[in-house]
mmCIF file of C-alpha atoms in Angstrom:
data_model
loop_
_atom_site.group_PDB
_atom_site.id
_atom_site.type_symbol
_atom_site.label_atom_id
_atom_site.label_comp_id
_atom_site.label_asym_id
_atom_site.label_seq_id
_atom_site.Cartn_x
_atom_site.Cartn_y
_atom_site.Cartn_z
ATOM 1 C CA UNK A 1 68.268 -65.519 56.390
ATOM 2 C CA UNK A 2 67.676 -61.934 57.314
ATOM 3 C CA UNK A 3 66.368 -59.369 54.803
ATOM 4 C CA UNK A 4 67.325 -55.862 54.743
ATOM 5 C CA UNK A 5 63.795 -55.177 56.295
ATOM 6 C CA UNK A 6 64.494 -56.783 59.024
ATOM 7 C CA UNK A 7 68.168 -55.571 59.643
ATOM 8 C CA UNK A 8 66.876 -51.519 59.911
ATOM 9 C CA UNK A 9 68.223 -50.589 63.028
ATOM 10 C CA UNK A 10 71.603 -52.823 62.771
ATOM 11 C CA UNK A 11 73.565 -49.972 60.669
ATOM 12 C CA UNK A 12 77.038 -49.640 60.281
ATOM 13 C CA UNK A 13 78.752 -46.530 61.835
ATOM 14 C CA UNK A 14 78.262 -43.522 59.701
ATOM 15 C CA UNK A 15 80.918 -42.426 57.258
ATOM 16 C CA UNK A 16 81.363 -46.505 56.208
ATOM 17 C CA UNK A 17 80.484 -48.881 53.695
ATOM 18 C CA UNK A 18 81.303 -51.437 54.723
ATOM 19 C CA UNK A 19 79.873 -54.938 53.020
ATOM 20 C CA UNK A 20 77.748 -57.086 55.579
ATOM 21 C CA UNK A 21 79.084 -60.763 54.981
ATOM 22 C CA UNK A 22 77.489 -62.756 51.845
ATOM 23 C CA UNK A 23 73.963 -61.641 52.097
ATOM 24 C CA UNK A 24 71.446 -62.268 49.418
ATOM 25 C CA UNK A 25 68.202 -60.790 50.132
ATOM 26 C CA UNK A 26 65.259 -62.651 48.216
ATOM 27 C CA UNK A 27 61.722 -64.070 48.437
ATOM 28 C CA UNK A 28 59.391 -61.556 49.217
ATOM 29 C CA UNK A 29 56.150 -61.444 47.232
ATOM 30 C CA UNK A 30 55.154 -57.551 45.729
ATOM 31 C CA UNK A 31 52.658 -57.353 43.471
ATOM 32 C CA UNK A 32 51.225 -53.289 43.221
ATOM 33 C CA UNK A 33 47.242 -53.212 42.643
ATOM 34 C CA UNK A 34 48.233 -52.455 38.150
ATOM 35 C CA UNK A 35 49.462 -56.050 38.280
ATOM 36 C CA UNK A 36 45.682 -57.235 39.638
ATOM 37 C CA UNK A 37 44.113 -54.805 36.728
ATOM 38 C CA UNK A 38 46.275 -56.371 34.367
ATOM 39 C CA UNK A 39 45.627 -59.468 35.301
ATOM 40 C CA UNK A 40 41.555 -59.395 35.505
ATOM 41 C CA UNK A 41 41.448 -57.994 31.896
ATOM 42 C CA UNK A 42 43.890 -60.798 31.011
ATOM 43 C CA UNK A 43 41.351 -63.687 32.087
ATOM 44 C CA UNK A 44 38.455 -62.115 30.444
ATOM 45 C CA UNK A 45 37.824 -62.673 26.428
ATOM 46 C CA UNK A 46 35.987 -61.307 23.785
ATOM 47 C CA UNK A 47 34.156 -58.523 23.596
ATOM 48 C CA UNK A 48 33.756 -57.776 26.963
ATOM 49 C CA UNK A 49 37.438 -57.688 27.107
ATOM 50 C CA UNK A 50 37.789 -54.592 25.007
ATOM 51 C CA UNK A 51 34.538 -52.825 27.224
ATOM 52 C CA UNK A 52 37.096 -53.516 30.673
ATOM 53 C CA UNK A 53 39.823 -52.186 28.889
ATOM 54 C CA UNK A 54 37.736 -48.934 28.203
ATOM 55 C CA UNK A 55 36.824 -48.885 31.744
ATOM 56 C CA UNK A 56 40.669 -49.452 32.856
ATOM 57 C CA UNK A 57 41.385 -46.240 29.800
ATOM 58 C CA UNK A 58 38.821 -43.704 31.325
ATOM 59 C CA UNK A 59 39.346 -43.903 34.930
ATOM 60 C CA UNK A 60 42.976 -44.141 34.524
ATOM 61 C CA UNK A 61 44.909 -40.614 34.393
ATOM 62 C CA UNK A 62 47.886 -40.326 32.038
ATOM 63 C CA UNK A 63 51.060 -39.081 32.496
ATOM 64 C CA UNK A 64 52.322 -37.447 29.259
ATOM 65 C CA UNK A 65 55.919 -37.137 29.485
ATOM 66 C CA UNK A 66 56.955 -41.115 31.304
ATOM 67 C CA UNK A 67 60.140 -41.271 29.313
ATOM 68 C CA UNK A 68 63.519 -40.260 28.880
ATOM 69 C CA UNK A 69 64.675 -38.869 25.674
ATOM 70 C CA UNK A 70 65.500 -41.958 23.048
ATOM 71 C CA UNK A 71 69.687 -40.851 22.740
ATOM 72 C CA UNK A 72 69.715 -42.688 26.014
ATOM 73 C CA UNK A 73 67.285 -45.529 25.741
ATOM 74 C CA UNK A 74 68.409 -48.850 25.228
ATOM 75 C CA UNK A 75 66.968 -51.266 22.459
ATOM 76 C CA UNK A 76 64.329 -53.765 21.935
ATOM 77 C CA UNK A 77 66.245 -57.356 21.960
ATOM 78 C CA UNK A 78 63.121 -59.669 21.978
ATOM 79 C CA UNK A 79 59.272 -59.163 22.581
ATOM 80 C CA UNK A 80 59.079 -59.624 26.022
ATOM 81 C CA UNK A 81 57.290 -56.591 27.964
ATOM 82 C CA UNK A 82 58.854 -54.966 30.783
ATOM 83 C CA UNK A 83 55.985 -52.524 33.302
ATOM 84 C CA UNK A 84 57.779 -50.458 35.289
ATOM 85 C CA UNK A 85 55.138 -50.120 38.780
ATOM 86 C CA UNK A 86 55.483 -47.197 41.444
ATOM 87 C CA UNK A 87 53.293 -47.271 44.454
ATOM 88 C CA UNK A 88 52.551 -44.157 46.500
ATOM 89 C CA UNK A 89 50.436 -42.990 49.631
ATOM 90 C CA UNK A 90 49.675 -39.444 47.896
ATOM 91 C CA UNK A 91 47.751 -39.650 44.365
ATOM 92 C CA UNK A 92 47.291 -36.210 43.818
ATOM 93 C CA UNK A 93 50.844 -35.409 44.350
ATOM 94 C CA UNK A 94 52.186 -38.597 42.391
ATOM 95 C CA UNK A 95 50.395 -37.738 39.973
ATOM 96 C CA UNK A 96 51.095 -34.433 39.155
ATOM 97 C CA UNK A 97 54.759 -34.711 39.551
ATOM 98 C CA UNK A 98 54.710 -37.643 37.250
ATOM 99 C CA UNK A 99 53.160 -35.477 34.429
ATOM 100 C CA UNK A 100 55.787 -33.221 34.594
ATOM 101 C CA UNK A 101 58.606 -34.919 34.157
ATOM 102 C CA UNK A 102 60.550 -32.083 36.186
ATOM 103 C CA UNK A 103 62.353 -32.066 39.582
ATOM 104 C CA UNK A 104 59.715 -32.600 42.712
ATOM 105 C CA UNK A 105 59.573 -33.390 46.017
ATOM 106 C CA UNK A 106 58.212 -37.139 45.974
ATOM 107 C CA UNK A 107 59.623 -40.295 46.016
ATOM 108 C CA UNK A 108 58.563 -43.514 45.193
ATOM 109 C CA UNK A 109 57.146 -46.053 48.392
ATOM 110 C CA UNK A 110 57.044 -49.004 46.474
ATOM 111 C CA UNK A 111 58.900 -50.016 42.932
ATOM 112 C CA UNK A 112 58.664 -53.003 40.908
ATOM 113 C CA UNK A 113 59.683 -54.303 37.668
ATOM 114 C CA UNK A 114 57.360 -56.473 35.981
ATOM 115 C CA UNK A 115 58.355 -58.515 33.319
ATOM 116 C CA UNK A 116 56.368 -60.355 31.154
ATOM 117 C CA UNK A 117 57.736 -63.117 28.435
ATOM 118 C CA UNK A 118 57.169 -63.135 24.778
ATOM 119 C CA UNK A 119 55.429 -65.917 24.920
ATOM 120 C CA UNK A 120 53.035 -64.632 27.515
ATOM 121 C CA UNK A 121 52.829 -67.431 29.712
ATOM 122 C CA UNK A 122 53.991 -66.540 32.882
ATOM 123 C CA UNK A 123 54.354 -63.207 34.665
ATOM 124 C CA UNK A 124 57.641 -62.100 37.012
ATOM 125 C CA UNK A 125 56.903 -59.241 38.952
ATOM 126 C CA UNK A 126 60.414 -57.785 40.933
ATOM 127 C CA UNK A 127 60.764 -55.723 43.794
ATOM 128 C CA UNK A 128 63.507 -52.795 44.147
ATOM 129 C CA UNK A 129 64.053 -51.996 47.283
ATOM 130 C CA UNK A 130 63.595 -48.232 47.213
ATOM 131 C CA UNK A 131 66.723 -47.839 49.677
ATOM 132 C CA UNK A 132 69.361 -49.291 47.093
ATOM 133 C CA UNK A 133 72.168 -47.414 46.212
ATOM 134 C CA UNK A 134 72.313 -46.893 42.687
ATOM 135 C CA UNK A 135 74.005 -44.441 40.585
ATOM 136 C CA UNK A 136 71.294 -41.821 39.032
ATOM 137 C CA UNK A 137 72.334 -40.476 35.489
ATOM 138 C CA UNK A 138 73.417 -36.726 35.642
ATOM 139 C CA UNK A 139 73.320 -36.897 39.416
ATOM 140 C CA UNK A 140 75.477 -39.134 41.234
ATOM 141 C CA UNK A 141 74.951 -42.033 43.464
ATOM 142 C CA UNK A 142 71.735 -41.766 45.398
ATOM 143 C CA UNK A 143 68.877 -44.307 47.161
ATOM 144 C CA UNK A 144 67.125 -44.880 43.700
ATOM 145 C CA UNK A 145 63.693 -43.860 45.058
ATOM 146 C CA UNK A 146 64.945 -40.304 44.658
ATOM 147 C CA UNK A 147 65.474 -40.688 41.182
ATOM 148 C CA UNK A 148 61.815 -39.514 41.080
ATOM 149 C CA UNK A 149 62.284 -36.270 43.288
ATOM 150 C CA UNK A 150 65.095 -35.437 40.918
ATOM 151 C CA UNK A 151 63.553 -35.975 37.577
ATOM 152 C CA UNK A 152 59.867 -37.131 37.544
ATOM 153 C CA UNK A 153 59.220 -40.283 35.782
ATOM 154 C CA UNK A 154 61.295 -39.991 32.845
ATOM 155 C CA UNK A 155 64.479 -40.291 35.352
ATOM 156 C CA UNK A 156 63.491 -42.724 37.455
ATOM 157 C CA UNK A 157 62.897 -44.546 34.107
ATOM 158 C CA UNK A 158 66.493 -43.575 32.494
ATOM 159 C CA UNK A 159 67.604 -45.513 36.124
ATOM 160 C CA UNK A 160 66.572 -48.393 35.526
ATOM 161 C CA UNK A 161 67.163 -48.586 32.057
ATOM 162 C CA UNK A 162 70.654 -47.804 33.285
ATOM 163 C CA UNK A 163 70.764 -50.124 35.509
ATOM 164 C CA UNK A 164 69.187 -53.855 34.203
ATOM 165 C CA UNK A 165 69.517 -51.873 29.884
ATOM 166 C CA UNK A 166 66.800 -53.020 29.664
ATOM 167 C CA UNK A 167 63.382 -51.038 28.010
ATOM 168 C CA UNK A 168 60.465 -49.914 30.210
ATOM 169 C CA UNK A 169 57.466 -50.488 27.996
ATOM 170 C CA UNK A 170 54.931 -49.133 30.098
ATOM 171 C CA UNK A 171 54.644 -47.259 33.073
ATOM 172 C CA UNK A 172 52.203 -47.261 36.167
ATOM 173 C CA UNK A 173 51.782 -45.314 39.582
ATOM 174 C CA UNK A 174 48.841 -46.346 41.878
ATOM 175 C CA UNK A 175 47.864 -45.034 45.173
ATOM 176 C CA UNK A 176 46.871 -47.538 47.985
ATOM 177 C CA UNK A 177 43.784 -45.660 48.586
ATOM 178 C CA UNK A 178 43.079 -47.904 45.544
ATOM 179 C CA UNK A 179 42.988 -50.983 47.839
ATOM 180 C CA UNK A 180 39.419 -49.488 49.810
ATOM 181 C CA UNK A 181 37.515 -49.982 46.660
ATOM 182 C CA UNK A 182 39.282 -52.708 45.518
ATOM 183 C CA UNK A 183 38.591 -54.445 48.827
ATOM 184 C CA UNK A 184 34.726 -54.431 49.063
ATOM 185 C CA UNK A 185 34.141 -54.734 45.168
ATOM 186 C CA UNK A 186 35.350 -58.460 46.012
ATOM 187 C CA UNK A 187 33.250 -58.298 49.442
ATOM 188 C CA UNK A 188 36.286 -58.520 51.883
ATOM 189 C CA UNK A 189 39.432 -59.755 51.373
ATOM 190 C CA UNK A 190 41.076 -62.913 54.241
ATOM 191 C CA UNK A 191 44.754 -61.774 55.234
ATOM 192 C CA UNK A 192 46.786 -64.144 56.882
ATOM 193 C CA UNK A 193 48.341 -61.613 59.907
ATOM 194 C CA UNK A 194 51.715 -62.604 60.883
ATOM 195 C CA UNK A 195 52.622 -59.275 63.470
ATOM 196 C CA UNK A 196 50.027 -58.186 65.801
ATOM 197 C CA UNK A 197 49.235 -54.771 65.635
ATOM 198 C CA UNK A 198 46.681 -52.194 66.964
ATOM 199 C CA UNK A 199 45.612 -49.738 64.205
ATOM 200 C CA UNK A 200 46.670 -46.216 64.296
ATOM 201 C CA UNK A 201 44.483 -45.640 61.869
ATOM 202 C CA UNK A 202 41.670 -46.892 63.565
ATOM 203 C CA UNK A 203 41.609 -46.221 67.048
ATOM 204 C CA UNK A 204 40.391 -49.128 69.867
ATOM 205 C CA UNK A 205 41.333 -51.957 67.003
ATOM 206 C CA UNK A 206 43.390 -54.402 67.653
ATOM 207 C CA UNK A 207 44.809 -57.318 65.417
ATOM 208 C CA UNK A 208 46.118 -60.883 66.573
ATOM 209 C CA UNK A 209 47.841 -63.268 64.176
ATOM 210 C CA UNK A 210 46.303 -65.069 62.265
ATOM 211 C CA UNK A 211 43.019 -65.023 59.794
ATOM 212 C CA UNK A 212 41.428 -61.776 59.688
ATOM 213 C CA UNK A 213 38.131 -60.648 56.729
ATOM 214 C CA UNK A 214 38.728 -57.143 56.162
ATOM 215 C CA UNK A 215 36.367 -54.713 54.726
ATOM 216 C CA UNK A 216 37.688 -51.249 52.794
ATOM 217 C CA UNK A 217 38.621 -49.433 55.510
ATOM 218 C CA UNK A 218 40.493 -52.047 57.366
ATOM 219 C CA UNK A 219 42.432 -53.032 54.476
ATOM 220 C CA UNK A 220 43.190 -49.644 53.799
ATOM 221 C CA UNK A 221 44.456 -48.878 57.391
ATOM 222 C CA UNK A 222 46.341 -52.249 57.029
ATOM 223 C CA UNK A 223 48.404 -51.342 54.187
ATOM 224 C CA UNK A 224 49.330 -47.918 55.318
ATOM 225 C CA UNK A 225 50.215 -48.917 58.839
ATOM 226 C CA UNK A 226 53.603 -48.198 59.889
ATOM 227 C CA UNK A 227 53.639 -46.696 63.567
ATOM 228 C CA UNK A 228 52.691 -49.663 65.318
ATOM 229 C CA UNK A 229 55.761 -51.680 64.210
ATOM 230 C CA UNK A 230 59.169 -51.492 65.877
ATOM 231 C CA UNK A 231 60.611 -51.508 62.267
ATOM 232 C CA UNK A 232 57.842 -49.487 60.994
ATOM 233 C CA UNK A 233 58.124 -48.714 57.049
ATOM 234 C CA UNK A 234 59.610 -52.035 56.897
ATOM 235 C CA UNK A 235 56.706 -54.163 58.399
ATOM 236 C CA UNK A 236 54.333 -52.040 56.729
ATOM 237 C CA UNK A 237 55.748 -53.481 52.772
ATOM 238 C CA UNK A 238 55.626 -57.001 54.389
ATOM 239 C CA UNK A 239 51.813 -56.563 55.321
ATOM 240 C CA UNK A 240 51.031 -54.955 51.809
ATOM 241 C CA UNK A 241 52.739 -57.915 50.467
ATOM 242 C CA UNK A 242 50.855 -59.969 52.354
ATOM 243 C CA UNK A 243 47.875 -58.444 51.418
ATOM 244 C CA UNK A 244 48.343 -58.771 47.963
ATOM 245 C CA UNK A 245 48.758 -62.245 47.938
ATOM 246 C CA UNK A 246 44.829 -62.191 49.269
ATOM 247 C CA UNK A 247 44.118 -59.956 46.881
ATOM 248 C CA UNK A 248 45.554 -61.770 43.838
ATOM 249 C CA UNK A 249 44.192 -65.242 45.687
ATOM 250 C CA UNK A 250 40.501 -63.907 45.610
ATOM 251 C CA UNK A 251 40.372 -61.760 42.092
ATOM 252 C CA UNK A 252 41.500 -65.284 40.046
ATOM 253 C CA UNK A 253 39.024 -67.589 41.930
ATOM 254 C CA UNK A 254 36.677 -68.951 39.987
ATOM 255 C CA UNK A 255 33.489 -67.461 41.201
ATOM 256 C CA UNK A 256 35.361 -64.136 40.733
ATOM 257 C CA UNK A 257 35.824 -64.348 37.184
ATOM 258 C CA UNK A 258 32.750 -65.990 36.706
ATOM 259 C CA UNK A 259 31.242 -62.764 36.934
ATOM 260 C CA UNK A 260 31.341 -60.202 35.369
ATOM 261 C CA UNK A 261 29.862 -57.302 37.430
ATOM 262 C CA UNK A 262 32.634 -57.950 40.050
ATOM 263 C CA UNK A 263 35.542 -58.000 37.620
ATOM 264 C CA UNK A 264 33.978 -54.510 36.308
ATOM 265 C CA UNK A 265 33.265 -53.145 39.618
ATOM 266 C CA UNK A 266 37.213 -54.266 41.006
ATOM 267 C CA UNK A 267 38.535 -52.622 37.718
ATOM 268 C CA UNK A 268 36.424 -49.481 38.472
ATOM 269 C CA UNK A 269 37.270 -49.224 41.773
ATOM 270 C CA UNK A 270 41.002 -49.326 41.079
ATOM 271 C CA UNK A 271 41.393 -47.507 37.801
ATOM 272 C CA UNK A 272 40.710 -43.897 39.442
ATOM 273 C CA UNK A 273 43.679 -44.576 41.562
ATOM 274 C CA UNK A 274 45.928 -45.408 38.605
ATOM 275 C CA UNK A 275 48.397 -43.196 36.700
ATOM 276 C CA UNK A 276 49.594 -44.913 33.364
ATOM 277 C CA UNK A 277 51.949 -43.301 29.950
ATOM 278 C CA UNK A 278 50.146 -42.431 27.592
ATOM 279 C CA UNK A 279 50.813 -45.299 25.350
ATOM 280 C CA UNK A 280 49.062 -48.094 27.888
ATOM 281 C CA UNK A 281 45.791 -47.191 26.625
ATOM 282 C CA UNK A 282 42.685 -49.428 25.983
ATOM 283 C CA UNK A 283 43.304 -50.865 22.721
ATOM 284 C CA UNK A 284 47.504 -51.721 24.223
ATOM 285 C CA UNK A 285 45.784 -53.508 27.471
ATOM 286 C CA UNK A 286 42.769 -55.423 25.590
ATOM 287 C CA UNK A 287 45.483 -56.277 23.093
ATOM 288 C CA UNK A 288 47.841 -57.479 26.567
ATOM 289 C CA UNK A 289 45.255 -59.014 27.876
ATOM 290 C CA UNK A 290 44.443 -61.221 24.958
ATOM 291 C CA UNK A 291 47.798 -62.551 24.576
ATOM 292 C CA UNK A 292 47.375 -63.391 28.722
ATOM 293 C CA UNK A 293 44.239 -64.933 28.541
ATOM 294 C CA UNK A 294 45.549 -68.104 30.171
ATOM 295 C CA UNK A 295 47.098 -66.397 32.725
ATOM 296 C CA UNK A 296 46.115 -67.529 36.567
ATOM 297 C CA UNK A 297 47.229 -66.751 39.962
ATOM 298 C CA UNK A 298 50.085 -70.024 39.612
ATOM 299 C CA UNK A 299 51.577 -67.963 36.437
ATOM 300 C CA UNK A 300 52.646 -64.823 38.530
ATOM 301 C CA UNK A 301 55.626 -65.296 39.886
ATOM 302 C CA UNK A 302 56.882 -62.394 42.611
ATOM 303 C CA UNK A 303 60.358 -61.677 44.022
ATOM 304 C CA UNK A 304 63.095 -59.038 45.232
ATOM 305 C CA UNK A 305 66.281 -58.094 43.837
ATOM 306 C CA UNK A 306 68.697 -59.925 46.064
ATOM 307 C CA UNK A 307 70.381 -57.243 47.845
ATOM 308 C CA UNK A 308 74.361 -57.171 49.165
ATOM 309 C CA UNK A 309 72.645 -56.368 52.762
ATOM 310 C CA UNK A 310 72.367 -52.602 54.497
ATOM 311 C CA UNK A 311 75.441 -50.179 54.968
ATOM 312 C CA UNK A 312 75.920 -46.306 55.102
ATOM 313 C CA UNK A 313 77.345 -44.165 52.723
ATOM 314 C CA UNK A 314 79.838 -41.709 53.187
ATOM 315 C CA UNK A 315 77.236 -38.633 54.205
ATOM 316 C CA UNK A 316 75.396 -41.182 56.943
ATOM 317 C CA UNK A 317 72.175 -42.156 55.213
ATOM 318 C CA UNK A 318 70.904 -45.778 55.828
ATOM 319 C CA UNK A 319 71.394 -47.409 52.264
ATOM 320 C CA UNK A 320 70.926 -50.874 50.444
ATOM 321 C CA UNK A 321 73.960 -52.163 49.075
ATOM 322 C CA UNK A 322 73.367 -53.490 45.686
ATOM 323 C CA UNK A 323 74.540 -56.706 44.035
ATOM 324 C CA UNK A 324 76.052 -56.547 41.089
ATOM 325 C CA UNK A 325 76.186 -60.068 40.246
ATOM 326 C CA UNK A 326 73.019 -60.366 41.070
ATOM 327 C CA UNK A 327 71.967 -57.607 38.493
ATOM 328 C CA UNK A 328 74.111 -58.656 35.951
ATOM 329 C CA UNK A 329 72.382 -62.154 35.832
ATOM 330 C CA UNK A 330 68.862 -60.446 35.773
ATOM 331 C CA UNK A 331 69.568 -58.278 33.522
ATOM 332 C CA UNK A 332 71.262 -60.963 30.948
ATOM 333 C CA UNK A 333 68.296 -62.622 31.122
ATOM 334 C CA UNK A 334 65.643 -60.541 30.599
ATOM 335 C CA UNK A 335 68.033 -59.915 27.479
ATOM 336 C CA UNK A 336 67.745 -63.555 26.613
ATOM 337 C CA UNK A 337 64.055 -63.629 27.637
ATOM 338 C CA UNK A 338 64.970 -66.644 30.289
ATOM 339 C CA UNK A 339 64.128 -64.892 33.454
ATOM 340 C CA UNK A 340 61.841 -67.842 34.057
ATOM 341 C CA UNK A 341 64.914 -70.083 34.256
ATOM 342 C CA UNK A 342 66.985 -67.454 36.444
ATOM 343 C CA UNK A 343 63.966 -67.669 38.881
ATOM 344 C CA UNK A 344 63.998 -71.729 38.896
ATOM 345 C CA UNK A 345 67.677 -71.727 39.230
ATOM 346 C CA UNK A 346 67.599 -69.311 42.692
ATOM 347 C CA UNK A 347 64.584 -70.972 43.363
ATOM 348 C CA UNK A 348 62.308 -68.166 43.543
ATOM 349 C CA UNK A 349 59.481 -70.168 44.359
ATOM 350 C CA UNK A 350 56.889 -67.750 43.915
ATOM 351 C CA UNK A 351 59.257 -65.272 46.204
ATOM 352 C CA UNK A 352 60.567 -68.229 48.815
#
């Protein structure tokens, strides 16, 4: 099966949109460097719990305006939590433009959906590709990472509301520069390279497959690289994907959350590169992670959206073709608060 990453340069003709045959795009794993946070405050209790959470709260920077106005919003239908996550290369930028809820010039690199049950036992974390074509309220039809440059947060929110009516509890936007810190607070990190690659980041390094320990900088010049791939943007998700699963692997070992000066140091070293609403404060993410407490690395669950495969729309651009079956199932149940059995039934085995 071929995913739309893979398929970049095999494009329709311009001007068509025309349906590849029976495509459905799914298994791969995306889990943003919130969903780590989240999850080290959810495996620590007590009092220390509340002291991580404060940590998490005052490095974190808030973004005041992360919602569209309530006329349009849908409603609550059970207590299940839905985090809406947006990765970016540029902090500062990110995070003024999410602030201001107005019209900018960014987009988002990486956006997931993270859904968590009201019963709190399991979390399902999906990605969006950020080339589908989606219609954007008030503007048209558009790749839905733009809903961002059009409308700050609050639009890009309205979207997907729109789109799965569903409600976005909580919002997050984290740089990858995150990932340096992150990285050597849990004293290197083992990535399983599947595409060699030498670093433009880092000039006269080279990288075979296979098992590689890297420090900060490495794992920061992992993530962002893009230039050395034939597919480039595309390989460059897969390898933060793949770096996340390390990441995730390492943080819920024992011997990490055995101690607590690493858990505070990874949630330090992340926090500053976080942007959250206002609402997802420390007293809402102790509170979260009491109710996850149980929570381990074989209760996350990560997949994509399947996908109807890659087309062109009528003014040229390289798109995602949605699948709108494949939404409405989603989206009935995360209404239901079944999206555990949707997974099992489309056997998203932990994004295979």
């Amino acid at each position: 099966m071929t995913h739309p990453f893979d398929s970049a340069d095999q494009v329709p003709a311009a001007g068509s949109r025309e349906r590849r045959p029976a495509r459905k795009h799914r298994g791969r794993k995306v889990l943003i460097a919130v969903a780590v946070v989240v999850a080290l405050v959810a495996v620590v209790a007590g009092g220390y719990l509340f002291n991580l959470a404060r940590t998490f709260d005052s490095g974190t920077s808030k973004i005041e305006q992360a919602f569209p106005d309530e006329s349009t919003r849908p409603q609550k239908t059970n207590t299940a939590m839905n985090i809406l996550v947006m990765g970016s290369d540029s902090r500062g930028a990110t995070e003024a433009d999410a602030s201001g809820g107005t019209p900018t010039n960014q987009r988002a690199d990486t956006l997931m959906l993270m859904h968590i049950p009201a019963d709190r036992k399991n979390i399902y974390t999906m990605s969006i590709m950020r080339d589908l074509w989606v219609d954007i309220p008030g503007h048209g039809e558009a790749k839905i990472n733009s809903a961002l440059a059009l409308g700050g947060t609050p639009l890009m929110v309205q979207t997907i509301e729109s789109i799965f009516h569903q409600r976005i509890d909580h919002v997050a936007m984290i740089d990858f520069e995150g990932f340096k810190g992150l990285t050597d607070a849990l004293g290197g990190v083992t990535v399983n390279i599947k595409v060699p690659f030498s670093s433009t980041a880092l000039p006269g390094q080279s990288f075979a497959p296979g098992q590689h320990t890297f420090d900060g900088t490495q794992a920061l010049a992992f993530v962002r690289e893009r230039h050395a791939y034939a597919d480039g943007d595309y390989q460059r998700v897969r390898n933060q994907q793949e770096f996340l699963r390390a990441i995730i692997k390492k943080s819920t070992a024992g011997q990490t959350l055995s101690n607590p000066i690493t858990i505070n140091n990874m949630v330090g070293a992340v926090s500053p590169f976080v942007t959250v609403d206002k609402t997802f404060d420390s007293g809402a993410v102790a509170g979260l992670g009491l109710e996850l407490k149980d929570i381990r690395a074989q209760n996350t669950v990560m997949f994509t959206l399947p996908t109807g495969g890659i087309g062109t729309s009528t003014d040229g651009q390289s798109i995602v073709l949605a699948d709108p079956d494949a939404i409405q199932k989603i989206s009935a149940a995360m209404a239901s608060d079944t999206l555990g059995e949707y997974v099992a039934a489309n056997k998203f085995e932990n994004g295979n």
